[in-house]
Amino acid sequence: MSSEQTTKSPSNLVVLGSSAANGGDGLSEASCCCGPTRIIKVIQHPLCVCQPWIAGTLEASLRTVPVAKTKLQLRDVLGGWKVRWGIGRMRYQIAPGLYAVGQPNRESPVLVSANYKLSFDCLRKQLGGLHAWILVIDTKGINVWCAAGKGTFGTDEIAGRVNANRLDEIVSHRTLIVPQLGAPGVAAHRAKELCGFRVVYGPTRAKDLPAFMAAGMKATPEMREVDFNLLERIAVIPVELMHWAKWAFLVAACLLMLSGINKGGYSWNKVSSTGLLAGLVFLGTWLAGTVLSPILLPWLPGRAFSLKGLWLGVWLLFGLLAFCPILRENWLSVIGWGLLIPTTTSFVTMGFTGSSTYTSLSGVRREMRRAVPLQLIGIVGGIAAWLAGRFI
Amino acid sequence: MVLRYLRDVVTLKLDTSRCIGCGMCVNVCPHAVFRLESRIVTIADRDACMECGACAKNCPTSALSVQAGVGCLTAIIRGALSGGEPDCDCSSGSSCC
Ligand code: SF4
Ligand code: SF4
């Protein structure tokens, strides 16, 4: 990237802000800084240019603005994987403030982003070859969509950042490009009153940004719409797996221990034979439900997620009954598993209402009112029947 | 394959008498719920609404109202346990942007 070569390299211009200078943005410099540094200039955010994703700095209106790389490095990609698997997710944030990509000037567009590093990475990797300013606002390290729902990605925060960074000195125009997914938290007409900048909503996907800007900040209807395609559905699997893992293992452990109970008292032999298998069957059901339900979502019958999950469970049940004779030990065991497996997949599938991009709160509430009592009956009844089967 | 959620459940309301046809709601809606027809907006696809609240928040004349929130099982459970509103703890949505 030619723009990255023309900017100064981090090693010969060290910029280090103190968190006191900007009122303590909640990002500790201790975690981001390396080695002894020479303080040349204090800029507005507690930023250390030895962050690997910073290409250098540029001067604008007597200020030093860090320039972000537009190519992700291996460690950015690995970091993204880590947060998807829920490892240290809450700490994946960058300092709020003004950044640049390429060599922006006074006419260059200003893009607003969240200070969740994944959101920022997702944005900058689409901006190769472009010259733009990025105003990163403080969403407490949460992505644009969720932060907008909570209100942390909001009108006041944007206007506050615009004013604090004296954006009017940096650019001559008065337009902010805000991601459309931030719209639930932002009132465009109020932003204009608060900071003098007009809000234009950009496309829902960062990859459409170059086309959007080339078209004179006009989005096509396709750019405005959110879908939930196969890749997005697969991408949410890890979060959901990590989310319910401890409960799934807990239930499996219960089945393991309970399996020792029989007419003759408690048998450790049973635990290591049927118990182990029962635990594995349950874990397998949970795993299959979590992995298959988002993938098969459009093809599972019904609209309610609990219903879609139920179907998946029924198919799974027949498969397991056919291949695992242990489930067919006796008729009570068949009833027990017949309740337990579809209920589990039904519940697991309902969990995806959170990461899906088309379910409404009123809809999920209605679905839960109907499904959760039935699921409770299913799980308790299933375990009871299976337990009763131990005495036959 | 279009994914659709439950029918006749969303709280979206439009007060046509206040609408000035600015088209802002058409712009912000991620599910193409509105259609702009002869300087006034109509709800063309009500069941597609996910109650994100973007339209109501950005309508300059408050012609739109919707009980906005996150349609998320975990959030509702968390909210119910703490006796409050649904509380979203997700910091990683499906779309990373
Ligand atoms: S944003 Fe409000 S005023 Fe504008 S078109 Fe939509 S409903 Fe009408
Ligand atoms: S609440 Fe969101 S999804 Fe529903 S109509 Fe408004 S903008 Fe569209």
Short mmCIF file of C-alpha atoms and ligand atoms in Angstrom, two decimals:
data_model
loop_
_atom_site.label_atom_id
_atom_site.label_comp_id
_atom_site.label_asym_id
_atom_site.label_seq_id
_atom_site.Cartn_x
_atom_site.Cartn_y
_atom_site.Cartn_z
CA MET A 1 0.00 0.00 0.00
CA SER A 2 1.68 3.16 -1.16
CA SER A 3 -0.09 5.32 1.41
CA GLU A 4 1.48 3.31 4.17
CA GLN A 5 4.98 3.78 2.84
CA THR A 6 4.66 7.52 2.53
CA THR A 7 3.59 8.00 6.14
CA LYS A 8 6.18 8.18 8.85
CA SER A 9 7.08 4.93 10.43
CA PRO A 10 6.16 4.51 14.08
CA SER A 11 9.73 4.15 15.22
CA ASN A 12 10.87 7.67 14.46
CA LEU A 13 7.87 9.53 15.80
CA VAL A 14 6.62 8.36 19.12
CA VAL A 15 3.34 9.73 20.26
CA LEU A 16 2.05 8.97 23.64
CA GLY A 17 -0.97 10.52 25.28
CA SER A 18 -1.73 10.48 28.94
CA SER A 19 -5.12 9.26 29.95
CA ALA A 20 -5.45 12.32 32.17
CA ALA A 21 -5.27 14.51 29.09
CA ASN A 22 -8.49 13.13 27.79
CA GLY A 23 -10.30 12.37 30.98
CA GLY A 24 -9.34 8.73 31.20
CA ASP A 25 -10.91 6.78 28.42
CA GLY A 26 -10.84 3.50 30.22
CA LEU A 27 -8.08 2.08 28.12
CA SER A 28 -4.94 1.51 30.04
CA GLU A 29 -1.76 2.47 28.28
CA ALA A 30 0.13 -0.07 30.31
CA SER A 31 -1.49 -2.73 28.24
CA CYS A 32 -0.62 -1.18 24.92
CA CYS A 33 2.80 0.34 25.32
CA CYS A 34 6.16 -1.16 24.96
CA GLY A 35 9.62 -0.14 26.07
CA PRO A 36 10.86 3.28 27.07
CA THR A 37 9.28 6.02 24.99
CA ARG A 38 10.24 9.58 24.26
CA ILE A 39 7.23 11.84 24.60
CA ILE A 40 7.22 14.31 21.73
CA LYS A 41 3.62 15.30 21.52
CA VAL A 42 0.51 14.59 23.48
CA ILE A 43 -2.46 13.80 21.34
CA GLN A 44 -6.02 13.39 22.34
CA HIS A 45 -6.27 9.71 22.81
CA PRO A 46 -4.14 7.44 24.92
CA LEU A 47 -2.60 5.92 21.89
CA CYS A 48 0.63 4.16 21.47
CA VAL A 49 1.88 4.07 17.91
CA CYS A 50 3.61 0.80 18.54
CA GLN A 51 0.20 -0.78 18.07
CA PRO A 52 0.95 -3.10 15.17
CA TRP A 53 -2.06 -2.00 13.13
CA ILE A 54 -0.91 1.62 13.02
CA ALA A 55 1.12 2.43 9.91
CA GLY A 56 2.32 5.82 11.10
CA THR A 57 1.00 9.27 11.75
CA LEU A 58 0.10 12.34 9.78
CA GLU A 59 -0.19 16.00 10.63
CA ALA A 60 -3.53 17.73 10.17
CA SER A 61 -4.44 21.14 11.49
CA LEU A 62 -1.43 21.13 13.88
CA ARG A 63 -2.41 17.75 15.21
CA THR A 64 -0.98 14.29 14.88
CA VAL A 65 -3.43 11.69 13.69
CA PRO A 66 -2.57 7.98 13.66
CA VAL A 67 -2.90 6.27 10.31
CA ALA A 68 -4.38 2.80 10.39
CA LYS A 69 -3.28 0.07 8.03
CA THR A 70 -5.89 -1.13 5.57
CA LYS A 71 -4.56 -4.66 5.44
CA LEU A 72 -5.23 -6.99 8.33
CA GLN A 73 -2.23 -8.83 9.68
CA LEU A 74 -2.15 -12.36 10.95
CA ARG A 75 -2.50 -11.19 14.54
CA ASP A 76 -5.62 -9.15 13.72
CA VAL A 77 -7.17 -12.23 12.19
CA LEU A 78 -6.14 -14.41 15.14
CA GLY A 79 -7.49 -11.79 17.54
CA GLY A 80 -10.78 -11.89 15.69
CA TRP A 81 -10.93 -15.64 16.10
CA LYS A 82 -10.19 -15.37 19.78
CA VAL A 83 -13.06 -13.00 20.45
CA ARG A 84 -15.42 -15.16 18.43
CA TRP A 85 -14.58 -18.01 20.76
CA GLY A 86 -15.14 -15.77 23.74
CA ILE A 87 -11.56 -15.47 24.94
CA GLY A 88 -11.00 -12.04 26.48
CA ARG A 89 -13.81 -10.60 24.42
CA MET A 90 -14.47 -7.61 26.61
CA ARG A 91 -10.93 -6.30 26.28
CA TYR A 92 -10.89 -6.17 22.52
CA GLN A 93 -11.13 -2.43 22.24
CA ILE A 94 -9.16 0.45 20.81
CA ALA A 95 -8.84 4.02 22.02
CA PRO A 96 -11.63 6.34 20.84
CA GLY A 97 -10.55 9.33 18.79
CA LEU A 98 -9.67 10.36 15.28
CA TYR A 99 -7.79 8.05 12.92
CA ALA A 100 -6.91 8.20 9.25
CA VAL A 101 -6.56 5.76 6.39
CA GLY A 102 -4.52 6.69 3.33
CA GLN A 103 -3.69 10.39 3.06
CA PRO A 104 -6.94 12.23 3.79
CA ASN A 105 -7.29 15.99 3.30
CA ARG A 106 -9.87 18.60 4.21
CA GLU A 107 -12.35 17.25 1.67
CA SER A 108 -12.05 13.60 2.65
CA PRO A 109 -15.06 11.79 4.08
CA VAL A 110 -15.41 11.06 7.79
CA LEU A 111 -16.53 7.57 8.78
CA VAL A 112 -17.83 6.85 12.25
CA SER A 113 -16.99 3.55 13.93
CA ALA A 114 -17.22 1.79 17.28
CA ASN A 115 -14.17 1.19 19.46
CA TYR A 116 -14.65 -2.58 19.29
CA LYS A 117 -11.53 -3.69 17.47
CA LEU A 118 -13.40 -6.22 15.34
CA SER A 119 -15.72 -3.45 14.05
CA PHE A 120 -12.75 -1.21 13.37
CA ASP A 121 -10.80 -3.98 11.61
CA CYS A 122 -13.84 -4.83 9.54
CA LEU A 123 -14.06 -1.21 8.42
CA ARG A 124 -10.40 -0.45 7.72
CA LYS A 125 -9.79 -3.60 5.71
CA GLN A 126 -12.37 -2.36 3.17
CA LEU A 127 -10.72 1.03 2.76
CA GLY A 128 -7.61 0.04 0.85
CA GLY A 129 -6.65 2.75 -1.64
CA LEU A 130 -9.11 5.24 -0.17
CA HIS A 131 -8.35 8.38 1.82
CA ALA A 132 -10.66 8.94 4.76
CA TRP A 133 -10.93 9.97 8.38
CA ILE A 134 -12.30 7.52 10.91
CA LEU A 135 -13.90 8.88 14.04
CA VAL A 136 -13.90 6.09 16.59
CA ILE A 137 -16.44 6.69 19.31
CA ASP A 138 -16.52 5.07 22.73
CA THR A 139 -18.99 2.19 22.71
CA LYS A 140 -17.22 0.43 25.59
CA GLY A 141 -15.75 -2.09 23.19
CA ILE A 142 -19.08 -3.24 21.84
CA ASN A 143 -19.95 -3.57 18.16
CA VAL A 144 -22.03 -0.98 16.34
CA TRP A 145 -25.24 -2.98 16.18
CA CYS A 146 -25.36 -4.05 19.83
CA ALA A 147 -24.10 -0.68 21.04
CA ALA A 148 -26.80 1.11 19.05
CA GLY A 149 -29.40 -1.10 20.72
CA LYS A 150 -28.02 -0.19 24.12
CA GLY A 151 -27.66 3.47 23.23
CA THR A 152 -23.87 3.66 23.75
CA PHE A 153 -23.52 4.14 19.99
CA GLY A 154 -25.68 7.23 20.16
CA THR A 155 -26.25 10.79 19.05
CA ASP A 156 -24.71 12.39 22.13
CA GLU A 157 -21.57 10.29 22.01
CA ILE A 158 -21.03 11.04 18.32
CA ALA A 159 -21.64 14.77 18.74
CA GLY A 160 -19.41 14.81 21.81
CA ARG A 161 -16.54 13.13 19.93
CA VAL A 162 -16.95 15.47 16.96
CA ASN A 163 -16.67 18.46 19.23
CA ALA A 164 -13.89 17.08 21.42
CA ASN A 165 -11.78 16.21 18.38
CA ARG A 166 -12.54 19.62 16.82
CA LEU A 167 -13.47 17.88 13.60
CA ASP A 168 -14.58 21.17 12.08
CA GLU A 169 -10.90 22.20 11.97
CA ILE A 170 -9.86 19.00 10.22
CA VAL A 171 -12.40 18.91 7.41
CA SER A 172 -14.15 21.63 5.44
CA HIS A 173 -17.37 19.71 4.79
CA ARG A 174 -19.98 18.93 7.45
CA THR A 175 -20.97 15.34 6.79
CA LEU A 176 -20.51 12.19 8.85
CA ILE A 177 -20.95 8.74 7.39
CA VAL A 178 -22.51 6.62 10.12
CA PRO A 179 -22.99 2.88 9.60
CA GLN A 180 -26.66 2.17 9.03
CA LEU A 181 -26.56 -0.51 11.70
CA GLY A 182 -25.94 2.31 14.19
CA ALA A 183 -29.21 4.00 13.27
CA PRO A 184 -31.23 2.51 16.17
CA GLY A 185 -29.09 4.61 18.52
CA VAL A 186 -28.65 7.75 16.45
CA ALA A 187 -31.14 10.47 15.60
CA ALA A 188 -29.74 12.04 12.44
CA HIS A 189 -31.73 15.25 12.80
CA ARG A 190 -30.55 15.77 16.39
CA ALA A 191 -26.89 15.22 15.53
CA LYS A 192 -27.01 18.21 13.20
CA GLU A 193 -28.24 20.42 16.06
CA LEU A 194 -25.66 19.12 18.51
CA CYS A 195 -22.48 19.30 16.45
CA GLY A 196 -23.32 20.92 13.14
CA PHE A 197 -22.54 17.77 11.20
CA ARG A 198 -25.12 16.12 8.98
CA VAL A 199 -25.46 12.35 9.38
CA VAL A 200 -25.59 10.23 6.26
CA TYR A 201 -26.19 6.53 6.80
CA GLY A 202 -23.72 4.32 5.03
CA PRO A 203 -24.41 0.78 3.88
CA THR A 204 -25.06 -2.03 6.35
CA ARG A 205 -21.92 -3.90 5.24
CA ALA A 206 -18.52 -2.21 5.23
CA LYS A 207 -17.58 -3.98 2.02
CA ASP A 208 -20.13 -1.83 0.15
CA LEU A 209 -18.50 1.39 1.38
CA PRO A 210 -16.24 2.01 -1.63
CA ALA A 211 -19.23 1.59 -4.00
CA PHE A 212 -21.36 3.77 -1.75
CA MET A 213 -18.80 6.58 -1.77
CA ALA A 214 -18.17 6.25 -5.48
CA ALA A 215 -21.91 6.67 -6.07
CA GLY A 216 -21.90 9.99 -4.23
CA MET A 217 -23.02 8.56 -0.89
CA LYS A 218 -26.03 6.79 -2.29
CA ALA A 219 -26.93 3.32 -1.12
CA THR A 220 -28.78 0.86 -3.25
CA PRO A 221 -31.72 -0.99 -1.62
CA GLU A 222 -29.50 -4.09 -1.40
CA MET A 223 -26.89 -2.15 0.59
CA ARG A 224 -29.62 -1.10 3.02
CA GLU A 225 -30.86 -4.60 3.73
CA VAL A 226 -29.54 -6.98 6.31
CA ASP A 227 -29.67 -10.67 5.66
CA PHE A 228 -28.53 -13.68 7.61
CA ASN A 229 -26.61 -15.65 5.03
CA LEU A 230 -24.83 -18.95 5.45
CA LEU A 231 -21.46 -17.43 6.32
CA GLU A 232 -22.97 -15.15 8.95
CA ARG A 233 -24.93 -18.05 10.36
CA ILE A 234 -21.77 -20.15 10.60
CA ALA A 235 -19.87 -17.28 12.18
CA VAL A 236 -22.21 -17.16 15.19
CA ILE A 237 -21.80 -20.85 16.02
CA PRO A 238 -18.71 -20.45 18.27
CA VAL A 239 -20.34 -17.77 20.42
CA GLU A 240 -23.37 -19.95 20.94
CA LEU A 241 -21.26 -23.06 21.66
CA MET A 242 -19.26 -21.25 24.34
CA HIS A 243 -22.42 -19.75 25.75
CA TRP A 244 -24.16 -22.99 26.66
CA ALA A 245 -21.12 -25.28 27.03
CA LYS A 246 -21.05 -25.38 30.81
CA TRP A 247 -24.77 -26.18 31.03
CA ALA A 248 -24.48 -28.92 28.45
CA PHE A 249 -21.59 -30.52 30.34
CA LEU A 250 -23.51 -30.17 33.59
CA VAL A 251 -26.53 -32.04 32.23
CA ALA A 252 -24.27 -34.67 30.68
CA ALA A 253 -22.52 -35.12 34.05
CA CYS A 254 -25.90 -35.51 35.76
CA LEU A 255 -26.94 -38.20 33.29
CA LEU A 256 -23.61 -39.92 33.87
CA MET A 257 -24.01 -40.01 37.63
CA LEU A 258 -27.74 -40.84 37.61
CA SER A 259 -27.18 -43.78 35.34
CA GLY A 260 -25.70 -45.74 38.20
CA ILE A 261 -29.05 -45.90 39.95
CA ASN A 262 -30.93 -49.19 39.45
CA LYS A 263 -33.05 -51.75 41.26
CA GLY A 264 -30.09 -53.14 43.08
CA GLY A 265 -28.87 -49.78 44.41
CA TYR A 266 -25.99 -47.95 42.79
CA SER A 267 -23.76 -49.59 40.27
CA TRP A 268 -20.50 -48.08 39.06
CA ASN A 269 -20.51 -50.59 36.27
CA LYS A 270 -23.64 -48.98 34.87
CA VAL A 271 -22.03 -45.55 35.15
CA SER A 272 -19.11 -46.57 33.00
CA SER A 273 -21.25 -48.41 30.45
CA THR A 274 -24.68 -46.81 29.91
CA GLY A 275 -23.82 -43.63 31.80
CA LEU A 276 -20.88 -42.73 29.65
CA LEU A 277 -22.90 -43.35 26.52
CA ALA A 278 -25.89 -41.38 27.82
CA GLY A 279 -23.65 -38.42 28.58
CA LEU A 280 -22.07 -38.63 25.14
CA VAL A 281 -25.45 -38.87 23.41
CA PHE A 282 -26.59 -35.75 25.22
CA LEU A 283 -23.42 -33.83 24.38
CA GLY A 284 -23.72 -34.97 20.79
CA THR A 285 -27.30 -33.74 20.65
CA TRP A 286 -26.29 -30.36 22.01
CA LEU A 287 -23.37 -30.10 19.61
CA ALA A 288 -25.40 -31.19 16.61
CA GLY A 289 -28.20 -28.79 17.54
CA THR A 290 -25.83 -25.85 17.92
CA VAL A 291 -23.93 -26.53 14.71
CA LEU A 292 -26.72 -27.74 12.44
CA SER A 293 -29.60 -25.48 13.39
CA PRO A 294 -28.05 -22.21 12.16
CA ILE A 295 -26.75 -23.88 9.02
CA LEU A 296 -30.09 -25.50 8.18
CA LEU A 297 -32.17 -22.57 9.48
CA PRO A 298 -33.88 -21.58 6.20
CA TRP A 299 -34.81 -25.17 5.41
CA LEU A 300 -36.11 -26.23 8.82
CA PRO A 301 -39.91 -26.05 8.78
CA GLY A 302 -41.80 -23.39 10.73
CA ARG A 303 -41.15 -19.75 11.62
CA ALA A 304 -40.56 -20.04 15.35
CA PHE A 305 -36.99 -21.02 16.21
CA SER A 306 -38.20 -23.48 18.85
CA LEU A 307 -40.24 -25.27 16.18
CA LYS A 308 -37.33 -25.35 13.75
CA GLY A 309 -35.18 -26.84 16.50
CA LEU A 310 -37.84 -29.36 17.37
CA TRP A 311 -37.82 -30.73 13.81
CA LEU A 312 -34.07 -31.00 13.86
CA GLY A 313 -34.32 -32.91 17.15
CA VAL A 314 -36.91 -35.32 15.78
CA TRP A 315 -34.70 -36.19 12.82
CA LEU A 316 -31.73 -36.55 15.12
CA LEU A 317 -33.75 -38.78 17.43
CA PHE A 318 -34.63 -41.21 14.66
CA GLY A 319 -31.03 -41.29 13.54
CA LEU A 320 -29.78 -42.00 17.05
CA LEU A 321 -32.48 -44.59 17.77
CA ALA A 322 -31.46 -46.43 14.65
CA PHE A 323 -27.74 -46.41 15.36
CA CYS A 324 -27.47 -46.52 19.18
CA PRO A 325 -29.16 -49.59 20.65
CA ILE A 326 -28.46 -48.19 24.13
CA LEU A 327 -31.30 -45.68 23.61
CA ARG A 328 -33.68 -48.59 22.97
CA GLU A 329 -32.84 -50.34 26.26
CA ASN A 330 -36.52 -50.38 27.21
CA TRP A 331 -39.69 -48.44 26.35
CA LEU A 332 -39.20 -45.87 29.13
CA SER A 333 -35.75 -45.08 27.86
CA VAL A 334 -37.19 -44.54 24.38
CA ILE A 335 -39.76 -42.11 25.82
CA GLY A 336 -37.07 -40.38 27.87
CA TRP A 337 -34.76 -39.79 24.93
CA GLY A 338 -37.75 -39.03 22.74
CA LEU A 339 -38.47 -36.07 25.00
CA LEU A 340 -34.91 -35.09 25.85
CA ILE A 341 -33.37 -34.89 22.37
CA PRO A 342 -35.97 -32.72 20.56
CA THR A 343 -36.33 -30.49 23.63
CA THR A 344 -32.60 -29.87 23.77
CA THR A 345 -32.30 -28.96 20.10
CA SER A 346 -35.44 -26.83 20.34
CA PHE A 347 -33.93 -24.83 23.19
CA VAL A 348 -30.52 -24.54 21.61
CA THR A 349 -32.05 -23.28 18.37
CA MET A 350 -34.04 -20.66 20.27
CA GLY A 351 -30.72 -19.31 21.50
CA PHE A 352 -29.96 -18.19 17.96
CA THR A 353 -32.72 -15.58 18.12
CA GLY A 354 -30.05 -13.44 19.76
CA SER A 355 -27.59 -13.55 16.92
CA SER A 356 -30.08 -13.74 14.08
CA THR A 357 -30.72 -10.45 12.34
CA TYR A 358 -34.45 -10.62 11.83
CA THR A 359 -36.17 -11.60 15.08
CA SER A 360 -38.16 -8.98 16.97
CA LEU A 361 -38.36 -8.63 20.73
CA SER A 362 -42.16 -9.02 20.70
CA GLY A 363 -41.80 -12.12 18.57
CA VAL A 364 -39.20 -13.75 20.81
CA ARG A 365 -41.32 -12.91 23.86
CA ARG A 366 -44.37 -14.58 22.31
CA GLU A 367 -42.33 -17.58 21.24
CA MET A 368 -40.82 -17.97 24.71
CA ARG A 369 -44.20 -17.75 26.44
CA ARG A 370 -45.33 -20.76 24.47
CA ALA A 371 -42.14 -22.75 24.13
CA VAL A 372 -40.32 -22.44 27.45
CA PRO A 373 -43.01 -24.15 29.60
CA LEU A 374 -43.18 -27.01 27.10
CA GLN A 375 -39.42 -27.28 27.01
CA LEU A 376 -39.29 -27.46 30.81
CA ILE A 377 -41.86 -30.26 30.78
CA GLY A 378 -39.86 -31.98 28.05
CA ILE A 379 -36.58 -31.87 29.91
CA VAL A 380 -37.94 -32.81 33.34
CA GLY A 381 -40.28 -35.43 31.89
CA GLY A 382 -37.52 -36.81 29.71
CA ILE A 383 -35.06 -37.21 32.56
CA ALA A 384 -37.80 -38.68 34.79
CA ALA A 385 -38.83 -41.25 32.19
CA TRP A 386 -35.24 -42.17 31.48
CA LEU A 387 -34.57 -42.50 35.22
CA ALA A 388 -37.65 -44.67 35.68
CA GLY A 389 -36.31 -46.85 32.89
CA ARG A 390 -33.28 -47.60 35.06
CA PHE A 391 -35.52 -49.67 37.37
CA ILE A 392 -36.85 -51.97 34.69
CA MET B 1 -34.64 -18.49 0.71
CA VAL B 2 -36.03 -15.63 2.76
CA LEU B 3 -36.08 -16.08 6.48
CA ARG B 4 -39.26 -14.79 8.11
CA TYR B 5 -40.18 -14.63 11.77
CA LEU B 6 -43.59 -14.81 13.48
CA ARG B 7 -46.64 -13.11 11.96
CA ASP B 8 -48.67 -10.24 13.45
CA VAL B 9 -46.60 -9.62 16.51
CA VAL B 10 -44.55 -6.45 16.05
CA THR B 11 -45.39 -3.17 17.76
CA LEU B 12 -44.59 -0.88 14.83
CA LYS B 13 -47.09 1.98 14.39
CA LEU B 14 -47.27 4.71 11.77
CA ASP B 15 -49.26 7.90 12.18
CA THR B 16 -49.77 8.82 8.53
CA SER B 17 -51.10 12.26 9.36
CA ARG B 18 -47.70 13.30 10.71
CA CYS B 19 -45.58 11.84 7.94
CA ILE B 20 -43.90 14.41 5.71
CA GLY B 21 -42.48 11.84 3.32
CA CYS B 22 -38.84 12.63 4.06
CA GLY B 23 -37.86 9.01 3.41
CA MET B 24 -35.55 8.72 6.40
CA CYS B 25 -37.30 5.59 7.65
CA VAL B 26 -36.88 3.99 4.23
CA ASN B 27 -33.16 4.72 4.49
CA VAL B 28 -32.52 3.31 7.94
CA CYS B 29 -34.74 0.24 7.90
CA PRO B 30 -32.62 -2.89 7.45
CA HIS B 31 -35.59 -4.97 6.34
CA ALA B 32 -37.30 -2.81 3.71
CA VAL B 33 -40.47 -2.51 5.75
CA PHE B 34 -41.50 0.87 4.29
CA ARG B 35 -42.37 2.07 0.84
CA LEU B 36 -42.51 5.70 -0.16
CA GLU B 37 -45.60 6.33 -2.26
CA SER B 38 -46.69 9.76 -3.48
CA ARG B 39 -44.93 11.74 -0.73
CA ILE B 40 -46.14 9.56 2.08
CA VAL B 41 -44.77 6.39 3.55
CA THR B 42 -46.65 3.13 3.97
CA ILE B 43 -45.84 0.00 5.88
CA ALA B 44 -45.41 -2.45 3.05
CA ASP B 45 -44.02 -5.45 4.89
CA ARG B 46 -44.94 -5.28 8.54
CA ASP B 47 -43.94 -8.81 9.53
CA ALA B 48 -40.38 -8.22 8.35
CA CYS B 49 -39.86 -5.63 11.11
CA MET B 50 -37.34 -6.68 13.77
CA GLU B 51 -38.18 -3.80 16.14
CA CYS B 52 -34.72 -2.32 16.02
CA GLY B 53 -36.16 1.15 16.50
CA ALA B 54 -34.05 2.88 13.86
CA CYS B 55 -37.05 4.30 11.99
CA ALA B 56 -38.75 5.76 15.07
CA LYS B 57 -35.48 7.23 16.31
CA ASN B 58 -34.77 8.94 12.99
CA CYS B 59 -38.24 10.16 12.10
CA PRO B 60 -38.08 13.94 12.41
CA THR B 61 -41.81 14.29 13.09
CA SER B 62 -42.26 11.30 15.44
CA ALA B 63 -44.75 9.75 13.06
CA LEU B 64 -43.38 6.31 13.88
CA SER B 65 -43.38 4.40 17.10
CA VAL B 66 -42.10 0.98 17.97
CA GLN B 67 -41.27 -0.80 21.18
CA ALA B 68 -37.62 -1.32 20.36
CA GLY B 69 -35.47 -4.00 21.86
CA VAL B 70 -33.28 -6.93 21.14
CA GLY B 71 -35.06 -10.08 20.04
CA CYS B 72 -32.71 -12.30 21.96
CA LEU B 73 -33.53 -15.28 24.15
CA THR B 74 -30.58 -14.81 26.49
CA ALA B 75 -31.27 -11.11 26.89
CA ILE B 76 -34.87 -11.80 27.88
CA ILE B 77 -33.85 -14.51 30.34
CA ARG B 78 -31.20 -12.22 31.85
CA GLY B 79 -33.73 -9.41 32.07
CA ALA B 80 -36.32 -11.65 33.69
CA LEU B 81 -33.83 -12.95 36.27
CA SER B 82 -32.73 -9.46 37.25
CA GLY B 83 -36.33 -8.25 37.21
CA GLY B 84 -35.80 -5.63 34.53
CA GLU B 85 -35.82 -5.08 30.81
CA PRO B 86 -34.08 -7.48 28.44
CA ASP B 87 -30.38 -6.97 28.87
CA CYS B 88 -28.09 -7.70 25.99
CA ASP B 89 -24.60 -8.77 26.92
CA CYS B 90 -23.42 -9.62 23.46
CA SER B 91 -20.36 -7.83 22.32
CA SER B 92 -20.09 -9.84 19.20
CA GLY B 93 -23.04 -9.78 16.88
CA SER B 94 -23.43 -11.88 13.80
CA SER B 95 -22.28 -9.15 11.51
CA CYS B 96 -19.04 -7.83 12.84
CA CYS B 97 -19.49 -4.25 11.64
S1 SF4 C 1 -39.17 9.26 8.68
FE1 SF4 C 1 -41.16 9.87 9.47
S2 SF4 C 1 -41.70 11.68 8.29
FE2 SF4 C 1 -40.03 10.71 7.21
S3 SF4 C 1 -41.03 9.39 5.68
FE3 SF4 C 1 -40.68 8.13 7.49
S4 SF4 C 1 -42.55 8.30 8.72
FE4 SF4 C 1 -42.60 9.95 7.20
S1 SF4 C 2 -38.06 -0.94 13.81
FE1 SF4 C 2 -36.29 -1.35 12.50
S2 SF4 C 2 -36.91 -3.14 11.28
FE2 SF4 C 2 -38.79 -2.27 12.15
S3 SF4 C 2 -39.56 -0.90 10.62
FE3 SF4 C 2 -38.31 0.32 12.00
S4 SF4 C 2 -36.29 0.34 11.08
FE4 SF4 C 2 -37.43 -1.30 10.08
#
